XYZ file of C-alpha atoms in Angstrom:
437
model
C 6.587 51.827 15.934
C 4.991 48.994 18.351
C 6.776 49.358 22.001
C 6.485 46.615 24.767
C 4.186 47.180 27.664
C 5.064 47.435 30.987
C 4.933 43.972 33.307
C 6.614 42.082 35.543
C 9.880 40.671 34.334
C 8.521 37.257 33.284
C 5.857 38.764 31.986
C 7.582 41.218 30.240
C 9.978 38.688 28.683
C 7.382 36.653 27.170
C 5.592 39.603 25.552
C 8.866 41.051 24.430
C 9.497 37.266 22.717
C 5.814 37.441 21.344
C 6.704 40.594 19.892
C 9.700 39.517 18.416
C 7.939 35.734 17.015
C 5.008 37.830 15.213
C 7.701 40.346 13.521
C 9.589 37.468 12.353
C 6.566 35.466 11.101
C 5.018 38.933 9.334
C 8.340 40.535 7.685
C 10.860 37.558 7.232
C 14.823 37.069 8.604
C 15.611 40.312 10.749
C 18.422 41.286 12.076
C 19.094 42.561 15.537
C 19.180 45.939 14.663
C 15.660 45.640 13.044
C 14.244 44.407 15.386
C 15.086 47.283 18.110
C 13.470 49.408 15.455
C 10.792 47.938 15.282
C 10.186 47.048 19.170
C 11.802 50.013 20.243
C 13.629 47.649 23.049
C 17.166 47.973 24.036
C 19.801 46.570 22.914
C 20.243 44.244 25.696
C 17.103 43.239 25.266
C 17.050 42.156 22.046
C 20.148 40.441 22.426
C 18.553 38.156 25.708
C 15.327 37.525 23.516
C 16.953 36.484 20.764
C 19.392 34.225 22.331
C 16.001 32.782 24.454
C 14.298 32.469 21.319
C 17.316 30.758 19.967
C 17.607 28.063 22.705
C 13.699 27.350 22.826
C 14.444 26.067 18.812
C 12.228 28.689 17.589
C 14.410 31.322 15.850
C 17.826 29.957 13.979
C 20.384 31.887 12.673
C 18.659 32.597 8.340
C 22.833 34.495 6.678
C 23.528 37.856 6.378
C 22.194 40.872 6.009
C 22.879 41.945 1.913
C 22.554 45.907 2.917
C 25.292 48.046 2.082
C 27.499 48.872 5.223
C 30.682 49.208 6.206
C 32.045 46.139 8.133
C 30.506 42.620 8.688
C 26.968 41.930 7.648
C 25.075 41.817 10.303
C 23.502 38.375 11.107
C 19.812 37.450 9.997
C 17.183 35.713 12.898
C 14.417 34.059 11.093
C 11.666 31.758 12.526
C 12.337 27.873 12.575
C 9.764 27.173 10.411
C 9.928 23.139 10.624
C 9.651 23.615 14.302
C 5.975 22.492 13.881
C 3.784 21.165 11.075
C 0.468 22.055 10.441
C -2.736 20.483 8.131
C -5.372 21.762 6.771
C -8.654 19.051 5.972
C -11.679 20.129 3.699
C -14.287 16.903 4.096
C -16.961 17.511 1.317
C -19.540 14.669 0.068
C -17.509 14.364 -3.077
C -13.775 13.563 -0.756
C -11.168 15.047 1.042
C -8.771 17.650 0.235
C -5.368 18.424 2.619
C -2.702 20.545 2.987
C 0.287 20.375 5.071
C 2.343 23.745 6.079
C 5.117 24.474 8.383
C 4.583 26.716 10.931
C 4.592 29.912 8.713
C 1.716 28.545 6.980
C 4.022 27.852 3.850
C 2.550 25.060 1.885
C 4.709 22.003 1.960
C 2.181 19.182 0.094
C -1.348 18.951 -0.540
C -3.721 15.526 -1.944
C -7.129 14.897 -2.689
C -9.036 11.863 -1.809
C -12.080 10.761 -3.929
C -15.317 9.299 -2.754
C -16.785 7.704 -5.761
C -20.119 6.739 -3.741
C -20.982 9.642 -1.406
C -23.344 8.161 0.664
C -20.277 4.877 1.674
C -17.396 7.247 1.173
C -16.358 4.327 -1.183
C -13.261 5.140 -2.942
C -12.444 5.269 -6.855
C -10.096 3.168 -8.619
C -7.917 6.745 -8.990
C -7.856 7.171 -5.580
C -5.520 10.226 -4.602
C -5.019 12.567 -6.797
C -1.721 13.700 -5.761
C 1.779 13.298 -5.834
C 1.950 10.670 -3.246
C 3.101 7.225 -4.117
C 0.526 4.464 -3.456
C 1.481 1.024 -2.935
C 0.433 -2.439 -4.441
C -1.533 -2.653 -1.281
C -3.353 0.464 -1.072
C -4.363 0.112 -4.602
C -5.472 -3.622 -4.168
C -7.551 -2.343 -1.027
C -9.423 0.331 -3.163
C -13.049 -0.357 -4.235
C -12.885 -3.488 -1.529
C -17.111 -3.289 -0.222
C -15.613 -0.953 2.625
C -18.887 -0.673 4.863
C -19.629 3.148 5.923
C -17.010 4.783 4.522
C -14.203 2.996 6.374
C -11.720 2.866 3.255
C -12.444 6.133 2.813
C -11.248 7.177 6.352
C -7.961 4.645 6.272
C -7.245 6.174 3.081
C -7.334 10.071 3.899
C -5.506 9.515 7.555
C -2.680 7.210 5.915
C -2.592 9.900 2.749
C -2.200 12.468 5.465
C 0.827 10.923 6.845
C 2.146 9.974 3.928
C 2.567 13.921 2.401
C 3.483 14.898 6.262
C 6.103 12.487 5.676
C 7.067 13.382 2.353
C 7.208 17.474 4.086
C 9.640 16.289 6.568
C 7.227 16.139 9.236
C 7.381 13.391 11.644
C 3.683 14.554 13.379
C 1.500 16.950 12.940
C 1.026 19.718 15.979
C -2.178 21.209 14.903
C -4.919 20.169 12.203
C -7.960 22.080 11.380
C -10.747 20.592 9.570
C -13.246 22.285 7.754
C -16.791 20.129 7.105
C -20.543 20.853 6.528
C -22.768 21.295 9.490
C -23.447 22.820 12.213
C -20.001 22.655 14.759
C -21.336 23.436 18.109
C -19.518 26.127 19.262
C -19.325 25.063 23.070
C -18.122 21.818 22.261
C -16.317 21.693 18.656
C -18.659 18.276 17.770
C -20.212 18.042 14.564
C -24.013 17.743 14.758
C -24.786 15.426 11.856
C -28.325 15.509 11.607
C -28.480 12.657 9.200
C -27.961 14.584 6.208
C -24.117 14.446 6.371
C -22.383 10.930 5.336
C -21.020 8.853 8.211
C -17.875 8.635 7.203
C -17.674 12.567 8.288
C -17.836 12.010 11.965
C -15.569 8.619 11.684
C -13.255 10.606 10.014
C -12.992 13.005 12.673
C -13.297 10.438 15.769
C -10.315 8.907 13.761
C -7.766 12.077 13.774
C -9.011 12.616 17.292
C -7.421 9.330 18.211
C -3.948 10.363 17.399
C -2.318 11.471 20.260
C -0.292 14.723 20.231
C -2.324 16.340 17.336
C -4.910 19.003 18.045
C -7.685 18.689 15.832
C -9.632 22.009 15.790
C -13.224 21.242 13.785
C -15.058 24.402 12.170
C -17.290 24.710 9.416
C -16.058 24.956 6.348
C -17.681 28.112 5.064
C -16.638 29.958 8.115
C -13.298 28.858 7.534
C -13.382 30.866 3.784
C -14.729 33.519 5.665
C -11.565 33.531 7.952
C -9.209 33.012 4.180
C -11.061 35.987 2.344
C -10.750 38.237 5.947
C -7.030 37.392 6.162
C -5.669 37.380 2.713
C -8.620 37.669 0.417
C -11.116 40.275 -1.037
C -12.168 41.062 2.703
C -8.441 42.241 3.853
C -9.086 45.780 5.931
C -12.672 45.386 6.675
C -14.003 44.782 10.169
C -17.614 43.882 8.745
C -18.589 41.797 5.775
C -20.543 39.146 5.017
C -19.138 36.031 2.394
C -21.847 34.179 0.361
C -20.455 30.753 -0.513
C -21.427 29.630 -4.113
C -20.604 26.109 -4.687
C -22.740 22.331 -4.473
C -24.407 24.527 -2.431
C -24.759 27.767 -0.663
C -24.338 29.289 3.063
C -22.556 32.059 4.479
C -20.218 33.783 7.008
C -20.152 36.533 9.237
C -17.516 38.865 10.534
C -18.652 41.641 12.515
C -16.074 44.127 14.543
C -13.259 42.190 12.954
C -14.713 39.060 14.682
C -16.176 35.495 13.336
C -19.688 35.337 14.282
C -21.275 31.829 14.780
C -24.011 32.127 16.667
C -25.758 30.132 20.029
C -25.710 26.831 18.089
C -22.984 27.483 15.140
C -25.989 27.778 12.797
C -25.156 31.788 11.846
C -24.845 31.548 7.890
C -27.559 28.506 7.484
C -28.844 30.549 4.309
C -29.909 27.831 2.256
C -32.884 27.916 4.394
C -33.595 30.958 4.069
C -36.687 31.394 2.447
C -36.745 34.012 -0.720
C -39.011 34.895 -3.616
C -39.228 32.708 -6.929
C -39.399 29.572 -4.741
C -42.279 27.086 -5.382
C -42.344 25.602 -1.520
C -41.222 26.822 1.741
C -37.593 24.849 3.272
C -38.593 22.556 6.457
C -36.046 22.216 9.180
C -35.083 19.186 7.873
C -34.109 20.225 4.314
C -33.878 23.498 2.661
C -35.036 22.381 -1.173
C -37.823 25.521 -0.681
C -35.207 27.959 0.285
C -32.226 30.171 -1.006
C -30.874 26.627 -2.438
C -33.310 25.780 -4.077
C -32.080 29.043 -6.433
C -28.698 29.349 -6.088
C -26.959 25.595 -5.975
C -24.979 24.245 -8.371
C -27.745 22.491 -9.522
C -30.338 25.066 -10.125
C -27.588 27.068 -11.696
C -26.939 24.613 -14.268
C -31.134 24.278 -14.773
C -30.723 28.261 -14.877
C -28.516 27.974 -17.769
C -30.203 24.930 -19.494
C -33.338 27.283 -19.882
C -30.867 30.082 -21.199
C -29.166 27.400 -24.321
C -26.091 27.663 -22.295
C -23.525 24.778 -21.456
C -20.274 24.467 -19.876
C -18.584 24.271 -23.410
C -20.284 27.275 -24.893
C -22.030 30.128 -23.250
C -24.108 30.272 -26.950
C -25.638 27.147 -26.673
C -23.905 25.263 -29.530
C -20.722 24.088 -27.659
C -20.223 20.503 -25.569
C -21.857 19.766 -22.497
C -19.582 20.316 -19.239
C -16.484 18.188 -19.183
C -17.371 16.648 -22.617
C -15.350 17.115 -25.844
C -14.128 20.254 -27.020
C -13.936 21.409 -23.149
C -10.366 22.526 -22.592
C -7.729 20.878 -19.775
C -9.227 22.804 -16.751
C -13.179 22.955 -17.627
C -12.897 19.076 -17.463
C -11.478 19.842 -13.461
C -14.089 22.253 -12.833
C -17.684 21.606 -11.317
C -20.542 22.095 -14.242
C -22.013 25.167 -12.308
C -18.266 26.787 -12.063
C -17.692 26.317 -15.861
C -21.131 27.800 -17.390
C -20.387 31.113 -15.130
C -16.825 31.459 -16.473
C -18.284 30.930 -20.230
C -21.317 33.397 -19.814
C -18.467 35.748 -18.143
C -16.199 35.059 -21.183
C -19.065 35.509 -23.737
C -21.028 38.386 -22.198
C -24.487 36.201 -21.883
C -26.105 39.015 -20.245
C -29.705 38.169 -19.874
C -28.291 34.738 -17.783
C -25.614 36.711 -15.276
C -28.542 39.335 -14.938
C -31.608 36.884 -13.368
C -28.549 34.700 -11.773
C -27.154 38.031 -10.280
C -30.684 38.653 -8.913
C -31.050 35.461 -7.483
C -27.912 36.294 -5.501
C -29.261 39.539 -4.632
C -32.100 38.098 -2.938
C -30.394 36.444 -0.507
C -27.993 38.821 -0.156
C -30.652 41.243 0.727
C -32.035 39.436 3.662
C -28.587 39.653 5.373
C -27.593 42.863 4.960
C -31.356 44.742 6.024
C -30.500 41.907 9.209
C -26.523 42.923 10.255
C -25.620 45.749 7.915
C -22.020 44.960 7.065
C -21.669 47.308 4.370
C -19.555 44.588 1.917
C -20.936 40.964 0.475
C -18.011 38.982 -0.743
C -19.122 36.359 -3.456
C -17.430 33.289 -2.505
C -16.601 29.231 -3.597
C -16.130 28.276 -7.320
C -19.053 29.899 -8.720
C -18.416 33.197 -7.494
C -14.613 33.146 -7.999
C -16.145 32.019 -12.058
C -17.954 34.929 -12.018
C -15.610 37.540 -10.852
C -15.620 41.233 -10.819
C -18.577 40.974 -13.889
C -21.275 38.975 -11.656
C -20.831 41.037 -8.599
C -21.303 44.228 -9.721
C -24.396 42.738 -11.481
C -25.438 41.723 -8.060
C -24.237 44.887 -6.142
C -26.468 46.794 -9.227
C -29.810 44.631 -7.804
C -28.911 44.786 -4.106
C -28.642 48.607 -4.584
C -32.576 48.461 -5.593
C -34.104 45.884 -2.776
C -31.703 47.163 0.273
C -31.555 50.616 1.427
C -28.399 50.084 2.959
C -25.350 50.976 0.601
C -23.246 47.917 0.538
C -20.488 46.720 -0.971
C -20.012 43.511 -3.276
C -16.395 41.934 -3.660
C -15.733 38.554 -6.004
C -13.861 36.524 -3.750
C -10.087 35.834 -4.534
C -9.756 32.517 -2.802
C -11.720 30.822 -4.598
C -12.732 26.687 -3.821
C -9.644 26.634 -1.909
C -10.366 29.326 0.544
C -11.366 26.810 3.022
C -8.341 24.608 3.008
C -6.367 28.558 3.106
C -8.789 29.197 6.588
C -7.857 25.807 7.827
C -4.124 26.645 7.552
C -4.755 29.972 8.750
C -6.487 28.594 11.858
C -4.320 25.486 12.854
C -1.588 28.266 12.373
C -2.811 30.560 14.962
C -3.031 27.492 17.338
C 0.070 26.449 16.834
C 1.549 29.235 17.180
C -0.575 30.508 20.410
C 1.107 27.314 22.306
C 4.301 27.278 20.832
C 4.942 31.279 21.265
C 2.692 32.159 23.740
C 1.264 35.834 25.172
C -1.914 36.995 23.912
């Protein structure tokens, strides 16, 4: 049973309310009676919080209690979830993906944004991919010589609204955004060192301008970490490290139950770390030399080449990724992402073994380094590869790494950063909004 602490009566009021707000957000509709339960406060208590709570906007009446009893129901208190609205942004080289959520974190719409052209941000014909309606003019606009990625930007903060609107939500209290980079942890800016398209940091400058939205900025592979730590294969541990398998590779770090970023927000910069098999050492401008050059999307797919395997058949004989005879979802799924899945499906041993110790390798260097006893195999490729690939890999870490450690196939898969972006703008949201620690 949690019990409130001892304070002065303010203070002791808005602890006893932050009590109450975090019950309601973790279990659901109380009623009065559980909630002295579960606080151990008195009845009088309870009954001033809750009317507080009430008259703030943030808890609403949510029906009756269904338990058996004798008399009345007893009346339900639930959190007002639509008393804020939340967004989650995951800015890739490929387009944007959102999410908006009330302020339980509940997904209320989501829409993707394509960038044809990369390097412009230059959008398709397509578009969004999404439920949201698009005008004659947005669709007239579209492929329009945008300079820098400017379309692209317009596009992804008017989709933004748009689902907002579509949620209910006339403005969004708190957005997180998840990019590449390094996000300096002092200051939240993005340091684009060049290698990141423009249209990232206009993007950003451009949900900055909108006043009363926070706009929290972290990178997006410590934002899965924060998804897989929460609600994913991490759940319970206080240590662990997530290796992030997609376009390209990097990692997170959560040590004592914390997110670890390091003096310049660089912690998890693996792709440069240099490893065996490698023909060339990384520079610090590029990290072709180093763990990338391995484990990418693109050496994966060279990996599999050399092994007769393609996206449409882990024997060699099937179509090429996305190409015909691929089914529905393979045709949705990166090239890397699909081969995995078929070599899993097939049992293409000899490729999941070297491509398990090319994981290993890496995964070696950090845990000899910080020791945290589990290695959760992250992003598309290592949610294709599952439970089968990361016991391969635990097998080989077992053999370079005296240290006994664990290795987890991620459950959140490629959206477990817009799942830490939610996650995060929720826990700002709700810090203001509720208050306490």
């Amino acid at each position: 049973m949690t019990t409130a602490r001892t304070a002065t009566p303010s203070t002791a009021r808005a602890i006893n309310d932050r009590l109450a707000l975090d019950l309601l957000l973790e279990r659901g509709p109380l009623t009065a009676s559980d909630l002295r339960t579960l606080t151990g406060l008195s009845r009088p208590t309870v009954a001033d919080l809750l009317e507080r709570l009430q008259r703030s906007g943030l808890v609403a009446h949510a029906g009756e209690s269904a338990a058996l009893r004798r008399g009345p129901n007893a009346r339900l208190y639930g959190l007002v979830a639509d008393r804020a609205h939340l967004a989650g942004i995951d800015i890739r080289s490929t387009g944007v993906s959102l999410v908006v959520a009330d302020l339980t974190g509940r997904t209320l719409g989501t829409a993707t944004i394509a960038a044809s052209d990369p390097d412009t941000g230059r959008g398709t014909e397509e578009g969004v991919v999404t439920g949201v309606k698009e005008d004659g003019k947005e669709e007239a606009e579209t492929g329009a010589g945008a300079d820098d990625g400017d379309l692209l930007v317009k596009r992804t903060v008017e989709t933004l609204l748009a689902t907002a609107a579509e949620a209910g939500a006339e403005e969004l209290h708190t957005v997180a955004v998840g990019a590449p980079g390094l996000v300096d942890p002092m200051t939240g800016t993005l340091n684009n060192s060049g290698k990141l398209p423009e249209w990232h940091t206009k993007l950003l400058a451009a949900l900055r301008s909108r006043p009363g939205t926070e706009v929290i900025l972290e990178n997006e592979v410590n934002l899965a970490g924060i998804a897989e730590h929460r609600i994913g294969a991490a759940q319970g541990r206080r240590d662990f490290a997530l290796i992030w398998l997609g376009h390209g590779v990097g990692a997170s770090v959560v040590l004592d139950g914390r997110l670890r970023r390091g003096a310049s927000g660089g912690t998890g910069e693996i792709g440069f770390l240099p490893v065996p098999g490698t023909i060339r050492l990384p520079d610090s401008k590029k990290c072709d030399g180093g763990f990338h050059s391995m484990v990418s999307s693109a050496a994966i797919c060279e990996l599999a080449a050399r092994h007769g395997l393609t996206a449409g058949s882990a024997g060699g004989s099937g179509a090429a990724a996305g190409g015909e005879g691929a089914s529905a979802a393979e045709e949705q799924e990166p090239a890397a992402a699909a081969v995995v899945r078929r070599a899993v499906e097939s049992g293409a041993d000899d490729f999941l073994d070297e491509l398990a110790l090319r994981i290993a390798l890496g995964a070696s260097a950090i845990c000899v380094v910080l020791d945290p006893g589990c290695v959760v195999l992250g992003g598309e490729i290592g949610q294709a590869g599952g439970p089968e690939l990361a016991d391969r890999v635990e097998q080989h870490l077992s053999r370079l790494s005296p240290l006994a450690t664990e290795v987890r196939a991620g459950t959140a898969g490629g959206g477990a950063v817009l799942a830490g972006a939610v996650l995060t703008a929720g826990d700002a949201a709700r810090q203001e909004l509720f208050g306490g620690d």
